[in-house]
Amino acid sequence: MNTQVPAPPTLPITEVNALEGRPHSTGLPEVDRVLSGGFVPGSVALLGGEPGVGKSTLLLQVLAACGGRALYVTAEESAQQVRLRAERLGALHPHISLLAETSLPRIRAAIAAHQPDLVVIDSIQAVADPDLASGPGSVTQVRGCAQQLVADAKQSNITTILVGHVTKEGTLAGPRVLEHLVDTVLSFDGDRHHALRMLRAVKHRFGTTHELGLFEMVGDGLRAVPDASQMFLADRRNGVPGSVVTPLLDGHRPLLVEVQALVTLSSLGSPRRSAQGFDQGRLALLLAVLEQRAGLLVAPCDVYASVVGGIRMGEPGGDLAVCVAVASALTGRSIPPGVVVCGEIGLAGELRQAGHTPRRLTEAARLGFSTAIVPRSAVVSVPQLEVIGVSTIAEALAALHIIDLVDPVEEPLVHSAAAH
Ligand code: TYD
Ligand code: MG
C-alpha cells in the first residue's frame, strides 16, 4: 500500500450538504422544465444543435432571465454582434459581461477574475489551447479545452454551459466526444422550415431526461410555447378527407398533432411514398398492413403522409393516425370532427397500446375532443370523452365509417362520457 499519500477526508452520506446540489431556476420556465428545475451550481452542461437553430439566442435569453452575474464568452462572433442580438432580444443587462476570445488560457483567466455565477462558452469548437499541438476544432482540442473548463467549474462552483455545433449527419468532432465529461447534455433542434424549436435533455445527472421544452423562433427571439397542442391545431380544417388528430407523447408531454395524407393514382411504375415528420420505412409497413389486413388497395397509388407543424413523430403511438389518414384520403370519407385516434399497429393488423393512454386522452379532452378510438386494451375512463376500444385496424376504420366490415369479430368496447 502507498503510505506516502495523505488520506483525504471521507464523509457519512447523511452529512453531505444536499442543498448544494439544488438547481437554480434559469428564469425561463420551459428551460427549467427540461432541467428539472434549473442549473445546479458548479455543473457543466453541453448545448448541442445544428448551426442556426438558435443556441446563442437561447443562452443569451437564459443569461438575461437568470439574474445572476453572467459571463458570455463569444468565440465565434464579435462582442458587437452579441450586443446587437441582445438588443433585439431585450436582453441587454449590465449583469451580463462579454468576452470575445478564442484562447483557452485567456478565457480561464477571465472566468477566474470575473467569478460569474454562470458562464457560457459559445462555442467549444471555436476555443483552442495553444499548448495542445492539434488545430482548433480537432477532437484533441475540443476534448482538452472542455476538460480544463469542467475542472475549473467544479473547483470554483461556477455553472458552465458549453455550446457545441452538431451537423445533421451527427458527424461531430465536437459534442459527442464531450458527452461523458459533462453533467448535462441538452439538444436543441427544430425543422429548418418551421419556427418550432425543441429542447431536450439527452443526459442529466440531476433529474429526468423525459421533459420536452418547446419554443417558437420569432422576431425578438425564442418564445415559450406552453400550449403546443393548441398551436399545432390552430390552422386545422375539419371535414377534409385525409386528416386526423392523434395525441402523441414526447417525453412526458402530450402533444395533439394533425396527421395528413394524400393518395393519388400513380403514373409511375413504382409509386411514390413520402413520409414527412416520421419514418419512411414505417409508412411502407403501415401501407402494407392497410392493404393486407384492411383490404384497402393502396399499391397502385402515390401516398404522401405528413405530421403537421414541424414536429417529429418518433413513437409508434401515431401508427393508427397514419393508417386512418391514408384510408380516409383513399376513400374520400372524412373523419368526424371531435375524434382522435391513437395506437400502435402490429403486422397482423392488431392494435396495441402505446403507453400512457390516460395522459394522451386527457390532453385530447382538454382541447375539446369528444371521442377517442384506441386499442381495446387501452380503454380508460376519461371525463368528457367517449373512449372506443377496437382490436384491429379494420375495426378502427369501420368504427369511423371509412370501411364497412362484413363480419365484425367483436363489437367495439365503448366507455361513454355519459357514464361520468
Ligand atoms: P442563433 O442563435 O445565432 O443560432 P446558433 O447559435 O444555434 O447558430 O440563431 C440563428 C437564427 O435565428 C438566425 O437564422 C436568425 C434567427 N433569429 C430569429 O429568427 N429571431 C431572433 O430574434 C434571433 C436573435 C435570431
Ligand atoms: Mg451561435
Coordinates of C-alpha atoms and ligand atoms in Angstrom, one line a residue, residues 56 76-77 122 165, ligand 2:
S56 CA -26.8 31.5 -29.0
E76 CA -17.3 32.9 -33.0
E77 CA -19.0 36.3 -33.1
D122 CA -20.0 29.8 -27.4
H165 CA -22.4 22.5 -33.1
Ligands
MG2 MG -24.3 30.7 -32.3

